[in-house]
C-alpha positions as semicolon CSV with decimal commas, in nm:
position;residue;x (nm);y (nm);z (nm)
1;M;1,884;0,737;33,833
2;S;1,662;1,036;33,638
3;L;1,741;1,382;33,732
4;N;1,552;1,696;33,681
5;P;1,767;1,973;33,535
6;F;1,845;2,263;33,812
7;H;1,835;2,631;33,725
8;I;2,099;2,840;33,882
9;A;2,137;3,223;33,790
10;F;2,422;3,426;33,875
11;P;2,640;3,741;33,818
12;V;2,909;3,828;33,557
13;H;3,062;4,139;33,487
14;D;3,091;4,071;33,121
15;I;2,887;3,910;32,906
16;A;3,154;3,834;32,621
17;A;3,370;3,705;32,850
18;A;3,083;3,446;33,029
19;R;3,013;3,342;32,647
20;A;3,389;3,267;32,591
21;F;3,417;3,091;32,916
22;Y;3,099;2,861;32,945
23;G;3,020;2,841;32,549
24;D;3,375;2,806;32,456
25;L;3,592;2,654;32,709
26;L;3,334;2,454;32,894
27;G;3,157;2,403;32,564
28;C;2,819;2,474;32,710
29;P;2,575;2,514;32,424
30;E;2,418;2,897;32,411
31;G;2,015;2,903;32,476
32;R;1,796;3,190;32,469
33;S;2,013;3,540;32,586
34;A;1,930;3,910;32,605
35;A;2,161;4,234;32,610
36;S;2,184;4,121;32,992
37;W;2,148;3,772;33,040
38;V;2,271;3,426;32,859
39;D;2,129;3,092;32,930
40;F;2,375;2,806;32,875
41;D;2,309;2,438;32,885
42;L;2,580;2,273;33,150
43;Y;2,548;1,926;33,091
44;G;2,194;1,947;33,096
45;H;2,114;2,194;33,338
46;Q;1,991;2,570;33,314
47;I;2,240;2,820;33,437
48;V;2,202;3,217;33,355
49;A;2,476;3,479;33,329
50;H;2,346;3,765;33,451
51;L;2,512;4,091;33,368
52;K;2,595;4,294;33,676
53;P;2,878;4,544;33,556
54;S;2,924;4,734;33,892
55;M;3,075;4,382;34,032
56;A;3,465;4,385;34,006
57;P;3,608;4,030;33,953
58;V;3,630;3,858;34,291
59;D;3,848;3,631;34,468
60;A;3,704;3,712;34,842
61;A;3,503;3,410;34,826
62;H;3,463;3,224;35,195
63;R;3,687;2,956;35,218
64;N;3,655;2,629;35,434
65;P;3,934;2,388;35,476
66;V;3,893;2,033;35,316
67;D;4,158;1,807;35,282
68;G;4,381;2,091;35,309
69;H;4,239;2,296;35,087
70;D;4,080;2,608;35,074
71;V;3,713;2,539;34,913
72;P;3,552;2,822;34,820
73;V;3,197;2,909;34,916
74;P;2,949;2,918;34,714
75;H;3,028;2,738;34,414
76;F;2,838;2,504;34,163
77;G;2,898;2,245;33,936
78;V;2,821;1,924;33,807
79;V;2,903;1,511;33,909
80;L;3,043;1,368;33,587
81;D;3,099;1,016;33,497
82;W;3,471;0,926;33,575
83;D;3,580;0,927;33,199
84;D;3,422;1,259;33,124
85;F;3,560;1,438;33,436
86;H;3,943;1,352;33,327
87;A;3,886;1,499;32,976
88;L;3,708;1,825;33,115
89;A;4,053;1,855;33,338
90;D;4,254;1,805;33,071
91;R;4,096;2,062;32,840
92;L;4,094;2,283;33,100
93;K;4,466;2,251;33,162
94;A;4,539;2,252;32,779
95;G;4,361;2,606;32,809
96;H;4,592;2,722;33,082
97;M;4,312;2,734;33,340
98;P;4,426;2,865;33,661
99;F;4,286;2,607;33,885
100;V;4,166;2,712;34,259
101;I;4,234;2,365;34,352
102;E;4,425;2,104;34,081
103;P;4,227;1,757;34,006
104;Y;4,261;1,541;34,232
105;V;4,121;1,234;34,384
106;R;3,968;1,201;34,744
107;F;3,887;0,905;34,974
108;K;4,116;0,707;34,706
109;G;4,009;0,294;34,761
110;E;3,758;0,395;34,988
111;V;3,364;0,444;35,025
112;G;3,309;0,774;34,818
113;E;3,616;0,815;34,568
114;Q;3,594;1,099;34,378
115;A;3,798;1,305;34,156
116;T;3,728;1,702;34,201
117;M;3,895;2,042;34,106
118;F;3,768;2,372;34,135
119;F;3,863;2,716;33,954
120;L;3,659;3,011;33,888
121;D;3,494;3,197;33,586
122;P;3,610;3,571;33,446
123;S;3,355;3,718;33,708
124;G;3,523;3,537;33,990
125;N;3,233;3,267;34,035
126;A;3,380;2,944;34,166
127;L;3,307;2,607;34,019
128;E;3,351;2,234;34,126
129;F;3,340;1,961;33,880
130;K;3,378;1,610;34,026
131;A;3,318;1,258;33,944
132;F;3,281;0,936;34,165
133;K;3,454;0,610;34,098
134;D;3,101;0,492;34,177
135;R;2,848;0,710;34,124
136;S;2,588;0,469;34,316
137;Q;2,813;0,639;34,629
138;L;2,714;1,020;34,574
139;F;2,527;1,000;34,861
140;A;2,689;0,726;35,094
141;K;2,827;0,799;35,433
142;Y;3,209;0,794;35,457
143;S;3,357;0,566;35,748
144;Q;3,650;0,768;35,781
145;C;3,514;1,093;35,632
146;S;3,664;1,406;35,765
147;P;3,499;1,624;36,013
148;Q;3,579;1,886;35,794
149;Y;3,354;1,818;35,506
């Protein structure tokens, strides 16, 4: 399946902290930049951190209950290959990333089996990375899916 890259712009309170988080910790190559914004290549997708200096770091995102977890909304991220997901989770754990939701597997042994994790960037933007055991089930309807998700 061939995908077109998506573009998302989001606010950050500190460009240097964004560079350290997205560039160093997540390993996103940096693209163009200026004093108030920086492009990153997030697995082939263009994400742009825009400086909003008056922004206080927040953890006040709306939350929805899913699988007994409080999922932050809004959030963004990437669907990775299974092994890449686990390699990223290991790298984040080694970097002492505080997770909003620790890496875990949903729908184990069922249609749509997936690994997922949530964490915040230094400005409080929520990210979710996930991986499907069988990526062809990315949009599969779950036979026993919770009505909460």
